Each structure stands twice: as structure tokens, then as C-alpha cells.
Coordinates of C-alpha atoms in Angstrom, one line a residue:
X1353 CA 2.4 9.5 -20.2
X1354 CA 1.2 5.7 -21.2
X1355 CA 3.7 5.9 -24.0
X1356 CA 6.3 6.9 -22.0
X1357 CA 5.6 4.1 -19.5
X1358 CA 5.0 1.6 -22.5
X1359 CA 8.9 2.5 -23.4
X1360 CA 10.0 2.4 -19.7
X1361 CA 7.9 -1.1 -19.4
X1362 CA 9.4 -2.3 -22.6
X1363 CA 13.4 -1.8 -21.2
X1364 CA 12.5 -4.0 -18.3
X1365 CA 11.2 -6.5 -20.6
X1366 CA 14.3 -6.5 -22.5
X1367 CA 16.5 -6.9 -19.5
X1368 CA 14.4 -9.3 -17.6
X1369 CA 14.5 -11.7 -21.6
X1370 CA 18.6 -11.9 -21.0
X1371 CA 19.9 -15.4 -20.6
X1372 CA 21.1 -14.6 -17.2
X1373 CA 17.4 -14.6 -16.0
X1374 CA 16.2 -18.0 -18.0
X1375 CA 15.9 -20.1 -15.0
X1376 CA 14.8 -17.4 -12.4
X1377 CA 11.3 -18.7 -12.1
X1378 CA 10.5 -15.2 -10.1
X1379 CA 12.0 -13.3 -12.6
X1380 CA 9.6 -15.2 -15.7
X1381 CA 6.7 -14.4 -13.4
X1382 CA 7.5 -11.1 -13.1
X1383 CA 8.2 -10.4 -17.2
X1384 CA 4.4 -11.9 -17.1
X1385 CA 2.8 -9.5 -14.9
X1386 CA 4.8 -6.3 -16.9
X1387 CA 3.1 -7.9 -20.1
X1388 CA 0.0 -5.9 -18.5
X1389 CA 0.9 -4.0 -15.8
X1390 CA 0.7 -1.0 -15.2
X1391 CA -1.0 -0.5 -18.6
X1392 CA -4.0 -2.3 -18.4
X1393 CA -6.1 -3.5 -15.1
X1394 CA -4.8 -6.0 -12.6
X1395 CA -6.2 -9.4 -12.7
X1396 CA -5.0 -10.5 -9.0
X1397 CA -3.2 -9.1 -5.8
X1398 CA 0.5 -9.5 -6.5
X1399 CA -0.4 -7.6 -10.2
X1400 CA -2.0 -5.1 -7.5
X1401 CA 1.1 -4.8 -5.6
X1402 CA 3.4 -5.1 -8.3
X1403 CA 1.5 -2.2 -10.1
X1404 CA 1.8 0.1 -7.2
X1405 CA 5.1 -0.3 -7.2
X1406 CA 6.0 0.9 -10.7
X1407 CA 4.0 3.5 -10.6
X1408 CA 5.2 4.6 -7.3
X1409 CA 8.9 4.5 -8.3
X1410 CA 8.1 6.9 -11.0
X1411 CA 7.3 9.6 -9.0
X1412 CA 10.2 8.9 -7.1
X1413 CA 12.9 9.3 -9.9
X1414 CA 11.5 11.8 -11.6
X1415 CA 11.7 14.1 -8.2
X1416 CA 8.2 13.6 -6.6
X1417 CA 9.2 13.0 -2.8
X1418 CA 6.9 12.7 0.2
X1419 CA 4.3 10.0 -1.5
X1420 CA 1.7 8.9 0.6
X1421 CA 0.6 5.8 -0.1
X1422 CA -3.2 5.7 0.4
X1423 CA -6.2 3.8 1.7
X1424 CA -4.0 0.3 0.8
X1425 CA -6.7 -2.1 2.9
X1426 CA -9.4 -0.8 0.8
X1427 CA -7.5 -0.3 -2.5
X1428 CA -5.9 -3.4 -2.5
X1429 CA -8.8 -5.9 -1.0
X1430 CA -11.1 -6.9 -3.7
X1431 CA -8.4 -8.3 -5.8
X1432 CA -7.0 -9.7 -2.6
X1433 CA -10.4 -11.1 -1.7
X1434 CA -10.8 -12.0 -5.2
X1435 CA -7.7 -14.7 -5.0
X1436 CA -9.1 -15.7 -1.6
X1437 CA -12.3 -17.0 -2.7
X1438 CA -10.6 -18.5 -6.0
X1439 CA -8.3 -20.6 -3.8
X1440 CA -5.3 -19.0 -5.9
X1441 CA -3.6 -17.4 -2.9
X1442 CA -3.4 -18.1 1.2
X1443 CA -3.7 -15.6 3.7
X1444 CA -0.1 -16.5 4.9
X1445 CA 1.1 -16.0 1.3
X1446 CA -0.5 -12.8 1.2
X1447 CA 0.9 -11.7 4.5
X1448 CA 4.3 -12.8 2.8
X1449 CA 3.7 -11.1 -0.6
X1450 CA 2.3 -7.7 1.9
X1451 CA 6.1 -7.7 3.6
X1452 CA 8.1 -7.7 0.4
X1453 CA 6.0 -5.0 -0.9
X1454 CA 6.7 -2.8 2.6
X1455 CA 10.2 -4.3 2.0
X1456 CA 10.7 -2.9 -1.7
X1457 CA 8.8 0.2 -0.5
X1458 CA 11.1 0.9 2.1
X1459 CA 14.2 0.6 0.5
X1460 CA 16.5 3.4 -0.1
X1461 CA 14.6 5.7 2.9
X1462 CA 18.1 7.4 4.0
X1463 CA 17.8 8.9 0.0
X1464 CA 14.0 9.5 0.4
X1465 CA 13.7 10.9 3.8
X1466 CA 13.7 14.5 4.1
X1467 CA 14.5 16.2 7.5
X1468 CA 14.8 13.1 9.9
X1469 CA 15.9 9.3 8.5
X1470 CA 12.1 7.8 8.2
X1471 CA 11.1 11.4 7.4
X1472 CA 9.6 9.2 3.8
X1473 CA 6.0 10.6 3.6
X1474 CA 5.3 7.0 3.0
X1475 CA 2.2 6.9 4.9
X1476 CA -0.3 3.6 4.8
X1477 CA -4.1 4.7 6.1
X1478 CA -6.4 2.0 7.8
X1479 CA -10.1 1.7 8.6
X1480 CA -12.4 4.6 8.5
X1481 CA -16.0 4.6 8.6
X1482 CA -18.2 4.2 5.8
X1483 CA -20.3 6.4 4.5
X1484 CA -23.5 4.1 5.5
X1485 CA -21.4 4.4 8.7
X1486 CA -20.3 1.0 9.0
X1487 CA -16.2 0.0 9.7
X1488 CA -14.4 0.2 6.6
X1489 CA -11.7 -2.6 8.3
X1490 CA -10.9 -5.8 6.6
X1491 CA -9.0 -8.8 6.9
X1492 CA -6.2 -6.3 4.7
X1493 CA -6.1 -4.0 7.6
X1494 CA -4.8 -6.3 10.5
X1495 CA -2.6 -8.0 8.1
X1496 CA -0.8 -5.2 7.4
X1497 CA -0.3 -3.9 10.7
X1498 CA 1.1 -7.5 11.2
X1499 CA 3.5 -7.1 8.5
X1500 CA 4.9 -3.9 9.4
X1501 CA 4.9 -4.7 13.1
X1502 CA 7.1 -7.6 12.5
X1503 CA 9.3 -5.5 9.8
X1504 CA 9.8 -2.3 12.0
X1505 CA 10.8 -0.2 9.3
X1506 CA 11.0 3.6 10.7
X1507 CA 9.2 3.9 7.6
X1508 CA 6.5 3.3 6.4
X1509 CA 3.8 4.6 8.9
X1510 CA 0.6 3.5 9.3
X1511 CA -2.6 6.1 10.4
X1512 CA -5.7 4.5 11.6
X1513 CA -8.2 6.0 10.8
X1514 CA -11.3 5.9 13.7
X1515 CA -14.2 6.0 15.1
X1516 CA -17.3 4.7 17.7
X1517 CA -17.4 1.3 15.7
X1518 CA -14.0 0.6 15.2
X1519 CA -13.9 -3.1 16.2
X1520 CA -12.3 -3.8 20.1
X1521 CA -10.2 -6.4 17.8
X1522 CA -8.5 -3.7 15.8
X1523 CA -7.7 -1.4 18.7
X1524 CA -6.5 -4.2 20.7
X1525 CA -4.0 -5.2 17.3
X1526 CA -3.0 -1.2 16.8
X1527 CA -2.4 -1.1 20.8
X1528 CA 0.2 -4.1 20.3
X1529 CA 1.6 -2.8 17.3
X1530 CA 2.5 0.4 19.2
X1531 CA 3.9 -1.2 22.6
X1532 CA 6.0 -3.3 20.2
X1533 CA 8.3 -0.1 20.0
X1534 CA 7.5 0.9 16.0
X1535 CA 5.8 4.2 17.3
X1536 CA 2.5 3.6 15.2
X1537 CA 0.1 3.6 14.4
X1538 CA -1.5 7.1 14.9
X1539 CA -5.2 8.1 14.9
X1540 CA -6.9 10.2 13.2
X1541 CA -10.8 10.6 14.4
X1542 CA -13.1 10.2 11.5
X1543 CA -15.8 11.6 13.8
X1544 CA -14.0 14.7 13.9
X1545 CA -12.3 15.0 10.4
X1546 CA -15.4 13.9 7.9
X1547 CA -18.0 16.9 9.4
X1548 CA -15.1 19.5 9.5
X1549 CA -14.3 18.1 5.7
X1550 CA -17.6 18.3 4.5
X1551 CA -18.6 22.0 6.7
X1552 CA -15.1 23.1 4.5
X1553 CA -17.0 21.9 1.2
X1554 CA -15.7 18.6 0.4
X1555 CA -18.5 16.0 -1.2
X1556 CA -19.7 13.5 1.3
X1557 CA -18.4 10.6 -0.6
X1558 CA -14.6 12.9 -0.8
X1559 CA -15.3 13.4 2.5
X1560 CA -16.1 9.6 3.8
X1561 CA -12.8 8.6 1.8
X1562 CA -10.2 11.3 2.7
X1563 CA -6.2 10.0 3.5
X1564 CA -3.1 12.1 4.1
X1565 CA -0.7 13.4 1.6
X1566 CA 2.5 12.7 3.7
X1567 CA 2.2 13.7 7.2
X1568 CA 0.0 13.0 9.7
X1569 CA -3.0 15.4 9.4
X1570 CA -5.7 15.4 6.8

């Protein structure tokens, strides 16, 4: 598998050194980033992102459909974090970097939905509870409900995931989110889910950190 996406990395690189690209400074930055990714471990959040999405366009042409797209506040935050602290990214560039990623992600839906347009399976969870049980919600979490509030995609969906210490602050975001008319997010109740996960025979820590495949239910 690596050495079939070193030879699919390796194309890109050969398009991305034509002469047509030489003064695209987006395009240099990108043929950067593919030096590494998605081969060896990202260094920062928009190698995070930009990983993601090679490897989740993979599945897609080679028939995969109805991806869902994971825990992305907690997957994505310590390199996010990371770039915070190191004064090498803003939190309005992030929010901007967060929106072309939805943005890439989105494109194409009518070929990717499957009954209904939006049908994607391109599901985003949020928050949880920990398995100390704190709030798993970050800073990640309300910026991407900001970012696909303001796209309005019919895809992709977010599920928050919740419980008795969800903060007021991130109810009060996921309630404006929904009257905005974008239908999400939904909730799924960790104090529900987790025991029925773990009564089934999950491990606590599967349990603590369980998503959706590409519908709504566990």
C-alpha cells in the first residue's frame, strides 16, 4: 500500500514541477508538504489537513463510498495547538485553512451521495466525554461548527457528541448552528452510548472514543 502511494505521491510531484506551476507560490507549498505526506508523520495542521485529504480521496476512487470522517476536533488539535503556541498559525487562519478543507471535502457530493444529494456519509463527530469524564471539546470543536455553519454545505454533517458536562457555550454554538437552517448538528448521548458500548463488549478506552461509520447512529 505505501508503495503504491509513494508512486501515486510521486505523479503529483511530477505534475505539480511543470513550468506552468513555477510561480504559484500555493502550488510550491503544496509540492513541499507531498515531500512527506502522507508517508511519514505531519509536522503542523495544514500537513494534517492536507494528509487527510489524500488519503481520503483514495478510498473514494478506488470505490470506498460513505467515509466518515471521524473525531476531527480531537484528531486534528494537537498539531493545531502545536502551531498555536509556536506563533506559526492564527486562529483566523486556521478557521480559513478548516473551510477549504470542508470545501475540498465537499466537492463532487452529487457523484458521492448515494440515495438523496448530501446523502455523502461524510460525517464530522464533536465533543464526547473523556474517559476521566471530563469534556473532550476544544477550541477545534467550535471552530468547526463555525466553518460549516457559514459554508452550509448539505454535506458534510456534523454529530455532537454529549453529555452532563457539555459546556452551556457549546450547546448555545450547536443551537445557532441549527436555527441557521444547515439541519445540524445532531446528538448523540455519550451517557447513553459508552455503557451500552462497553455492556456489548467494547474496551472502555474503544468505548470512551467511539464515532459513526456514515450515518447517524453508533
Amino acid at each position: 500500500i505505501c508503495e503504491g502511494i509513494k508512486i501515486l505521491r510521486n505523479k503529483y510531484l511530477k505534475e505539480l514541477d511543470k513550468n506552468k506551476w513555477k510561480n504559484n507560490k500555493n502550488i510550491k507549498e503544496i509540492r513541499e508538504i507531498f515531500k512527506d505526506v502522507p508517508l511519514y508523520p505531519v509536522k503542523n495542521f495544514k500537513e494534517a489537513l492536507q494528509c487527510f485529504l489524500f488519503v481520503n480521496s483514495l478510498f473514494w476512487i478506488n470505490d470506498f463510498s460513505l467515509i466518515g470522517l471521524g473525531r476531527l476536533d480531537q484528531i486534528l488539535y494537537p498539531y493545531f495547538q502545536k502551531d498555536l503556541v509556536d506563533g506559526n498559525i492564527t486562529e483566523e487562519e486556521a478557521l480559513n485553512l478548516l473551510k477549504d478543507f470542508f470545501t475540498n471535502l465537499h466537492k463532487g457530493y452529487k457523484y458521492k451521495s448515494n440515495e438523496l444529494l448530501g446523502d455523502t456519509g461524510q460525517v464530522v463527530i464533536l465533543g464526547g466525554r473523556n474517559i476521566d469524564d471530563s469534556d473532550a471539546s476544544n477550541k477545534l470543536t467550535f471552530m468547526i461548527i463555525d466553518a460549516l455553519k457559514e459554508l452550509k454545505f448539505p454535506d458534510i454533517k456534523i454529530i455532537l457528541r454529549i453529555h452532563s458536562k457539555t459546556p452551556n457555550e457549546l450547546w448555545n454554538k450547536s443551537l445557532e448552528c441549527l436555527l441557521s437552517g444547515v439541519q445540524y448538528p445532531l446528538f448523540s448521548n455519550d451517557e447513553v452510548i459508552i455503557p451500552a458500548l462497553i455492556e456489548f463488549g467494547y474496551s472502555k478506552e474503544d468505548a470512551f472514543d467511539y464515532g459513526t461509520s456514515a450515518c447517524w447512529e453508533p
